[in-house]
Short mmCIF file of C-alpha atoms and ligand atoms in Angstrom, two decimals:
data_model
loop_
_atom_site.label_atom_id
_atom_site.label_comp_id
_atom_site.label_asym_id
_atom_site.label_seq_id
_atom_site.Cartn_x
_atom_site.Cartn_y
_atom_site.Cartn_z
CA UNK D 1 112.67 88.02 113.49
CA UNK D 2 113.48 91.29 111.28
CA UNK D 3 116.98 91.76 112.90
CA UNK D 4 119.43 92.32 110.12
CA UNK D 5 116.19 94.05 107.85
CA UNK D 6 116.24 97.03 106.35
CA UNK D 7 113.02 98.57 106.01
CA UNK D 8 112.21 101.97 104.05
CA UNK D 9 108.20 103.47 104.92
CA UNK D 10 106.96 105.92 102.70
CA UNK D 11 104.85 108.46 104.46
CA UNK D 12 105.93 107.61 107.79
CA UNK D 13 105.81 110.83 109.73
CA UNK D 14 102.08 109.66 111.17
CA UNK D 15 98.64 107.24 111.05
CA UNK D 16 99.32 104.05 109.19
CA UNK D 17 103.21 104.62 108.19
CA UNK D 18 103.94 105.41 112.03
CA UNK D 19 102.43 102.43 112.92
CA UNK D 20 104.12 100.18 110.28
CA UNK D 21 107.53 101.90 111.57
CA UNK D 22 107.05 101.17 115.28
CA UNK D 23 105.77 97.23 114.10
CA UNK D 24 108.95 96.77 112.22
CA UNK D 25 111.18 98.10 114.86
CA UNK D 26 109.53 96.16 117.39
CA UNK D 27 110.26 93.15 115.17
CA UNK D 28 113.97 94.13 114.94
CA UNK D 29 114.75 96.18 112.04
CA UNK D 30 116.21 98.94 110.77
CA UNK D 31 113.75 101.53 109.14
CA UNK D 32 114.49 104.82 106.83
CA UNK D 33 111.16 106.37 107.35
CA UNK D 34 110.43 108.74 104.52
CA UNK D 35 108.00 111.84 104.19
CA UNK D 36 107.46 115.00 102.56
CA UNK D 37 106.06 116.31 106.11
CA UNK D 38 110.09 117.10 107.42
CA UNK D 39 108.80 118.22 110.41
CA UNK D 40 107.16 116.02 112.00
CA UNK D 41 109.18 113.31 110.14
CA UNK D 42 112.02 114.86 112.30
CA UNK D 43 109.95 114.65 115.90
CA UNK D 44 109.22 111.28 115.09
CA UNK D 45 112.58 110.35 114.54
CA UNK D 46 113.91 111.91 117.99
CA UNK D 47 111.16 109.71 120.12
CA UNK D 48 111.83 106.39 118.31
CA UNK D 49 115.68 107.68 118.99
CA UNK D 50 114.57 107.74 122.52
CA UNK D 51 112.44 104.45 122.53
CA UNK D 52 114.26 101.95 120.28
CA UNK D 53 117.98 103.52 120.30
CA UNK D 54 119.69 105.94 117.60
CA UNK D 55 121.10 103.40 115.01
CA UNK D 56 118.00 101.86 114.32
CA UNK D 57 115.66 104.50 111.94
CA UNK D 58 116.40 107.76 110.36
CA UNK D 59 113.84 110.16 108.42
CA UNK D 60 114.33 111.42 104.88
CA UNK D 61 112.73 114.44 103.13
CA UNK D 62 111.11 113.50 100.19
CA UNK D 63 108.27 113.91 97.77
CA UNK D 64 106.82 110.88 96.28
CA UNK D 65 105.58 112.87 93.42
CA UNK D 66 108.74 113.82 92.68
CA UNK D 67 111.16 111.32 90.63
CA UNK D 68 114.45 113.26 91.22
CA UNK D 69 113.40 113.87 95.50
CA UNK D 70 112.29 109.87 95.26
CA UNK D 71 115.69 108.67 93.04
CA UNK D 72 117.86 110.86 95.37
CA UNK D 73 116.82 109.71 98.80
CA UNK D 74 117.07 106.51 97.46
CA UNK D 75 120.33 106.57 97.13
CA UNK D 76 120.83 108.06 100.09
CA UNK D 77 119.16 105.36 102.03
CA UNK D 78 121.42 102.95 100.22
CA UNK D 79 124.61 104.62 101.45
CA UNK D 80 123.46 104.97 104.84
CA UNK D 81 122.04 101.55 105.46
CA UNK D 82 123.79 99.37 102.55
CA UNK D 83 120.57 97.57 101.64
CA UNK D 84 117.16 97.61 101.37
CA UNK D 85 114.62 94.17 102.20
CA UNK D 86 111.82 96.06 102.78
CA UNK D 87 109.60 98.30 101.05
CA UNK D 88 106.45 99.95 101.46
CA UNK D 89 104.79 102.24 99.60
CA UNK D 90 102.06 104.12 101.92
CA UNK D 91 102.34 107.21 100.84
CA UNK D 92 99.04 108.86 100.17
CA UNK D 93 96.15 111.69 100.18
CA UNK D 94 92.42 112.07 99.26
CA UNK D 95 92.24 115.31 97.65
CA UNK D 96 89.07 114.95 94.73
CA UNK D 97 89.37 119.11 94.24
CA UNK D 98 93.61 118.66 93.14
CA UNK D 99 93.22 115.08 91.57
CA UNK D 100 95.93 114.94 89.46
CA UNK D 101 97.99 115.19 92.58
CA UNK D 102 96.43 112.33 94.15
CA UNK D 103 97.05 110.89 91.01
CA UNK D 104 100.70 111.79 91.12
CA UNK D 105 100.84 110.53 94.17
CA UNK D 106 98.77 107.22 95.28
CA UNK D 107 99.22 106.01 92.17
CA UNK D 108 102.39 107.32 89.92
CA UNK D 109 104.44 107.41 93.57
CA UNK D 110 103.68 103.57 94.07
CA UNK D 111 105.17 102.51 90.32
CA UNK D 112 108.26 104.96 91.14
CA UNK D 113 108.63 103.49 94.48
CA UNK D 114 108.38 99.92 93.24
CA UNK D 115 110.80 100.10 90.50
CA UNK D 116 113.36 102.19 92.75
CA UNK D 117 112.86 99.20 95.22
CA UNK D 118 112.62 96.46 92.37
CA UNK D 119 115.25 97.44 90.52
CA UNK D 120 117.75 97.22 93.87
CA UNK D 121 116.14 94.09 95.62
CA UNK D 122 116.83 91.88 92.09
CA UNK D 123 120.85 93.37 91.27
CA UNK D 124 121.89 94.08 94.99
CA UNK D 125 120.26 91.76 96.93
CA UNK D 126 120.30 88.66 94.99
CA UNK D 127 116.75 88.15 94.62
CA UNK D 128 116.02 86.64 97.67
CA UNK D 129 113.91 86.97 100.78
CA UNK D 130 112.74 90.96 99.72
CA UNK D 131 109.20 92.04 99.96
CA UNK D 132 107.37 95.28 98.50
CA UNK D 133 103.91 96.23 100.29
CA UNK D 134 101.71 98.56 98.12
CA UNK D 135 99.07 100.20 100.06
CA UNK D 136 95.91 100.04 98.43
CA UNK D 137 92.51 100.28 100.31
CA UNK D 138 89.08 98.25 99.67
CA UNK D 139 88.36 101.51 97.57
CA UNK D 140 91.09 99.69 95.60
CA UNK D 141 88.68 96.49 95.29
CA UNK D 142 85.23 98.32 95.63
CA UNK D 143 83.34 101.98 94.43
CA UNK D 144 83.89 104.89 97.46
CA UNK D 145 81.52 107.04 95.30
CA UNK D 146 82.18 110.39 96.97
CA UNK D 147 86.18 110.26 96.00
CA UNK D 148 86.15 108.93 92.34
CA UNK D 149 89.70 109.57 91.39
CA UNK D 150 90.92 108.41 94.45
CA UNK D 151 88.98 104.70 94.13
CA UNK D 152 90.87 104.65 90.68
CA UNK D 153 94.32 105.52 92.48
CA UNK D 154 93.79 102.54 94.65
CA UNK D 155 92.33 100.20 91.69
CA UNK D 156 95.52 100.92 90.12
CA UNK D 157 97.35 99.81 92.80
CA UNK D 158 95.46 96.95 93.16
CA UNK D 159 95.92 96.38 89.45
CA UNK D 160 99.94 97.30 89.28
CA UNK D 161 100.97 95.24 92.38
CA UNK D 162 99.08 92.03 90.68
CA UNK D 163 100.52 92.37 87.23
CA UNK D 164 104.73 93.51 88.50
CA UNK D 165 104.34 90.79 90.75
CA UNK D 166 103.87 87.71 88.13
CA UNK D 167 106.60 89.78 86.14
CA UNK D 168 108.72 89.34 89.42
CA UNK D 169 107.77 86.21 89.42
CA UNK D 170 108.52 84.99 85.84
CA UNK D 171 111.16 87.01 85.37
CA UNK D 172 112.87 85.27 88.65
CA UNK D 173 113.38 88.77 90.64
CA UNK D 174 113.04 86.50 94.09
CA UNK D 175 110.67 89.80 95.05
CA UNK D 176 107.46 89.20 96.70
CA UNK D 177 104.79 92.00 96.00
CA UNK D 178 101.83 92.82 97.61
CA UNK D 179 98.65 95.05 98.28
CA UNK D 180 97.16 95.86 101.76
CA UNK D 181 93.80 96.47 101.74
CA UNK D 182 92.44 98.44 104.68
CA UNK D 183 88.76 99.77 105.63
CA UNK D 184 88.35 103.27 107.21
CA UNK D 185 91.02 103.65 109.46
CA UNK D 186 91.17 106.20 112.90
CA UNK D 187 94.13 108.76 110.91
CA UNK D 188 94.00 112.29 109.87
CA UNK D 189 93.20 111.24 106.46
CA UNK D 190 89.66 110.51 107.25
CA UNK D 191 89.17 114.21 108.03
CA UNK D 192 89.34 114.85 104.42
CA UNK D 193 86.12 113.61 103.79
CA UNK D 194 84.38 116.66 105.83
CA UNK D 195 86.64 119.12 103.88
CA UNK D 196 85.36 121.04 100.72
CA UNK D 197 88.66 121.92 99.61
CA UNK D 198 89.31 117.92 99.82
CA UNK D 199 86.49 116.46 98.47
CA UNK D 200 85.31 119.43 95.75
CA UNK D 201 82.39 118.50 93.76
CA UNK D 202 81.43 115.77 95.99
CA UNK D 203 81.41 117.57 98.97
CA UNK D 204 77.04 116.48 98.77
CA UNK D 205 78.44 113.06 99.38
CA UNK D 206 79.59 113.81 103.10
CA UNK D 207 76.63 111.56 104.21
CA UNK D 208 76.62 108.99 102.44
CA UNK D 209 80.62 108.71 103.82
CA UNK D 210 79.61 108.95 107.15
CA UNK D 211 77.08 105.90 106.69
CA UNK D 212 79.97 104.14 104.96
CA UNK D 213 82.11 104.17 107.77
CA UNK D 214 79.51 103.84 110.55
CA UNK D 215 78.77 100.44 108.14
CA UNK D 216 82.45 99.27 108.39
CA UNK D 217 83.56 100.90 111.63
CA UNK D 218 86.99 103.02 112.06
CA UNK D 219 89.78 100.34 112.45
CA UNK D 220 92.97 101.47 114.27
CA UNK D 221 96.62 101.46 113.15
CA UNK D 222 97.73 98.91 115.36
CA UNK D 223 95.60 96.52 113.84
CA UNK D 224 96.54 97.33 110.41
CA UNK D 225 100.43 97.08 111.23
CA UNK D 226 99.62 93.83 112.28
CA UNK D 227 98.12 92.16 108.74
CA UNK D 228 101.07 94.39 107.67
CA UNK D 229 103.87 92.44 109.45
CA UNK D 230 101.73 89.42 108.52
CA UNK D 231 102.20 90.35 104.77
CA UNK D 232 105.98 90.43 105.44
CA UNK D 233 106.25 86.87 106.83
CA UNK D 234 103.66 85.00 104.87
CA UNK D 235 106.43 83.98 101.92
CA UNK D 236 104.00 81.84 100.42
CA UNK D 237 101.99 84.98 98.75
CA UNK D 238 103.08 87.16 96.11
CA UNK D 239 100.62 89.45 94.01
CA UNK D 240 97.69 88.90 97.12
CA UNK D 241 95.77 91.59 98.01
CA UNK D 242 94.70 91.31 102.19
CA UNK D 243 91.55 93.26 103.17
CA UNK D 244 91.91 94.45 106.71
CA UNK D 245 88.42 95.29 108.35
CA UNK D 246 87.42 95.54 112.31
CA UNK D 247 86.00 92.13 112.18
CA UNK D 248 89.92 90.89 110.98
CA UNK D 249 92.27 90.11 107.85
CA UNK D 250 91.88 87.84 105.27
CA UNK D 251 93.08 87.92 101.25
CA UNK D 252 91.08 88.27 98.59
CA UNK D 253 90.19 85.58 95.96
CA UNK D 254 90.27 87.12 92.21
CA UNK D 255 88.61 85.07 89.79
CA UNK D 256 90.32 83.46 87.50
CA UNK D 257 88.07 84.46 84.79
CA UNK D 258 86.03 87.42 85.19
CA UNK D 259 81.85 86.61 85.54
CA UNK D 260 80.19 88.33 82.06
CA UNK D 261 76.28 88.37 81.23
CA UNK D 262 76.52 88.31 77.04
CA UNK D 263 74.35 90.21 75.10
CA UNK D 264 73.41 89.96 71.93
CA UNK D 265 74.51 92.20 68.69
N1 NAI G 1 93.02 106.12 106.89
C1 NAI G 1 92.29 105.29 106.16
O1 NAI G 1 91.07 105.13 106.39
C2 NAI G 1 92.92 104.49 105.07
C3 NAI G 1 94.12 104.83 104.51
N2 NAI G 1 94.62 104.08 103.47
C4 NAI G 1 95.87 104.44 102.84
O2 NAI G 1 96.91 104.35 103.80
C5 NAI G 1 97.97 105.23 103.42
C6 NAI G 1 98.36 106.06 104.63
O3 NAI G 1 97.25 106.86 104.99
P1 NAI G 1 97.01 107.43 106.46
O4 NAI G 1 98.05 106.98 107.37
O5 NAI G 1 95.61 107.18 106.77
O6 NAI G 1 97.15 108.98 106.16
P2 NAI G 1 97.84 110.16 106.99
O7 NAI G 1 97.35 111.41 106.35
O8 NAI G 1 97.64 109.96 108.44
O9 NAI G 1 99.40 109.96 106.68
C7 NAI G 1 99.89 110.06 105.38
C8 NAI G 1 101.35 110.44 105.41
O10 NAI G 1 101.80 110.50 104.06
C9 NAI G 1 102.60 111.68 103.90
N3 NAI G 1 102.56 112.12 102.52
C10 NAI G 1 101.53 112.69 101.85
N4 NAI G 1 101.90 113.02 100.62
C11 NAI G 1 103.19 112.65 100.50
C12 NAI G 1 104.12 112.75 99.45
N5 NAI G 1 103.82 113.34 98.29
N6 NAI G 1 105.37 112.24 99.63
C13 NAI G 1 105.70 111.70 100.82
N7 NAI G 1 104.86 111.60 101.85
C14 NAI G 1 103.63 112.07 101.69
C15 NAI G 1 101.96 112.69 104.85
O11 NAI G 1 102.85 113.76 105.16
C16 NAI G 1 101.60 111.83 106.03
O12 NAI G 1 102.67 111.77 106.95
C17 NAI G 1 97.45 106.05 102.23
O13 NAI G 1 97.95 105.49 101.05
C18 NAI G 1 95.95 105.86 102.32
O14 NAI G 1 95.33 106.00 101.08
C19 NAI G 1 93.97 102.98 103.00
C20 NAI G 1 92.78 102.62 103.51
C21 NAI G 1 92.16 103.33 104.60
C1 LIG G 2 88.45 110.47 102.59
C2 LIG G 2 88.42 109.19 103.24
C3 LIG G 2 89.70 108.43 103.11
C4 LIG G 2 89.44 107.04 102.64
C5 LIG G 2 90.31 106.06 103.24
C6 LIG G 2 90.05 104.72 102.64
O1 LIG G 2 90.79 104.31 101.76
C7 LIG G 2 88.98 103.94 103.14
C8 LIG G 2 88.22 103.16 102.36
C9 LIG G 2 87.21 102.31 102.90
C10 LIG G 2 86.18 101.82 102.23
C11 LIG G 2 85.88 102.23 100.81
C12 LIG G 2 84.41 102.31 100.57
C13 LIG G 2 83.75 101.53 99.80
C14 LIG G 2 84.40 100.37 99.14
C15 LIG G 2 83.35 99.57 98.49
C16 LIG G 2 83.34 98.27 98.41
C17 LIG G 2 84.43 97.42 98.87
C18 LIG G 2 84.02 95.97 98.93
C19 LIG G 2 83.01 95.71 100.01
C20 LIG G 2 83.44 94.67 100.95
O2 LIG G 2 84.29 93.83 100.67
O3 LIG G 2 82.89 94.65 102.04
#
C-alpha cells in the first residue's frame, strides 16, 4: 500500500526507528534511514539489503542537532530518491545531566526536521497525500518527574505538531502532521533512567521510574510501528496526538477550552 513512498526515519539505526523502517518496508516503500550512530546505521542497512533487496533503503550520517548535517542530507536524500512522502522525526535521547542537548535535539531537531520536510512536501510534491510523524511520548501529554527537561522536549512536540499542523492546514500545504505518543517502550533508551551521567540531579528518582513503568508496563517496538503505520493511513487526522500503551492505541481528545478554577483578586 506504500509502494511508490518515499519514507525518510530519523534515528533509525535501532529501537523504535528500526522498527518504523522494517513496518514501512514491509508496506512497500522506499526508506532513507537517517542517524548520527554511522555504524550501526551502516549494519542495519546491509541486513535490510539482505532481507528486502538493495534499492529499497539507504542510511545517511547525520546529526539532528545540526542544521547544516540535517539541510545537507536532505538534499542528498532528494537526489537519490527524487521525493520525499514520508517523514518522521524520532530522533531522540534522555540525557537530564547535558539538557540543552536534549533540548537541541528532541525538540529543536523536530522543528528543523519538519520545516526541511514541510517546506519540500508543499513546492515539490504538490501538497498532496504527504504525512510528517513527530515523536512525542505521554511525557509529552503528562509530568515524568525524574526527567524534567525532557517532559518539556516532548510537550513541545506535542505543542509544535498541533499548532504547524492547522498552519498546514490553513495555509493549504495538503501536509498531514502528527504526534505519536508512546508509554515506556523495551529500547536502549530506557537504560538511561538507571544512569547518573543520564539522569544527573534526579538520579534519587530511579524508584519512583521503576514504579512508573511497572504501572504502565514496557511496550515493544512492534506494537508501536503498528499505531505508527496506522498514523500514516488514517488521512482523516491531522494535528492528533495517538497514545500508544500495552493495553492499545487510541488519540487523545484536547479540550477545546482549557478547564480553569478562578480566583479572586
Ligand atoms: N523507549 C521509550 O520508552 C520511548 C521512546 N520515545 C521516543 O522515541 C524516540 C526513539 O527512541 P528509542 O527508539 O526508544 O531510543 P533508542 O536510543 O533506542 O534509539 C534512538 C536512536 O536515535 C539516534 N540519535 C540520537 N541522537 C541523534 C541525533 N542527534 N541525530 C540523529 N540520530 C540520533 C540514536 O543513535 C539511536 O539510533 C525518541 O524520540 C524517544 O524520546 C517515546 C516514548 C517512549
Ligand atoms: C529515561 C526513560 C525514557 C523515557 C521514555 C518515555 O518517553 C516514556 C514515557 C512514559 C511515560 C511518562 C511518564 C509519566 C507521564 C505522566 C502522565 C501521562 C498521562 C497518564 C495517562 O494517560 O495514563
Amino acid at each position: 500500500m506504500l509502494k511508490g513512498k518515499v519514507a525518510v526515519v530519523s534515528g533509525s539505526a535501532q529501537g523504535l526507528g528500526k522498527a518504523f523502517t522494517h513496518i514501512l518496508l514491509e508496506n512497500g516503500a522506499q526508506v532513507a534511514m537517517l542517524d548520527v550512530n554511522h555504524v550501526m546505521g551502516q549494519e542495519l542497512q546491509v541486513q535490510l539489503n539482505h532481507q528486502y533487496g538493495s534499492d529499497r533503503t539507504q542510511f545517511f550520517k547525520a546529526d539532528v542537532s545540526s542544521d547544516q548535517q540535517f539541510t545537507d542530507v536532505f538534499q542528498e536524500i532528494i537526489s537519490k530518491f527524487g521525493h520525499i512522502n514520508i517523514f518522521c522525526n524520532n530522533a531522540g535521547i534522555a540525557d537530564e545531566k547535558n539538557w540543552e542537548k536534549t533540548v537541541s535535539i528532541n525538540l529543536s531537531g523536530v522543528v528543523r526536521g519538519t520545516y526541511l520536510a514541510l517546506d519540500h512536501m508543499k513546492k515539490e510534491n504538490g501538497g498532496n497525500g504527504c504525512v510528517i510523524i513527530n515523536v512525542a511520548s505521554l511525557a509529552g501529554l503528562g509530568p515524568f518527574p525524574s526527567a524534567p527537561v525532557y517532559t518539556a522536549t516532548k510537550h513541545g512536540v506535542v505543542g509544535f505538531t498541533r499548532a504547524i499542523s492547522m498552519a498546514s492546514q490553513v495555509s493549504g500545504y495538503g501536509v498531514r502532521i502528527n504526534a505519536l505518543c508512546p508509554s515506556f517502550v523495551r529500547t536502549t533508551l530506557i537504560d538511561s533512567f538507571k544512569q547518573e551521567d543520564k539522569t544527573g540531579q534526579f538520579y534519587n528518582l530511579v524508584s519512583l521510574t521503576q514504579s512508573l513503568i511497572d504501572k504502565f508496563t514496557l511496550i515493544e517496538v512492534e506494537q508501536v510501528a503498528k499505531a505508527f503505520l496506522h498514523l500514516i493511513k488514517d488521512e482523516s487526522v491531522n494535528g492528533a496526538a495517538l497514545v500508544v500503551k500495552s493495553e492499545g492505541a487510541a488519540y487523545v481528545t484536547f479540550p477545546k477550552e482549557v478547564e480553569t478554577t478562578p480566583i479572586s483578586l
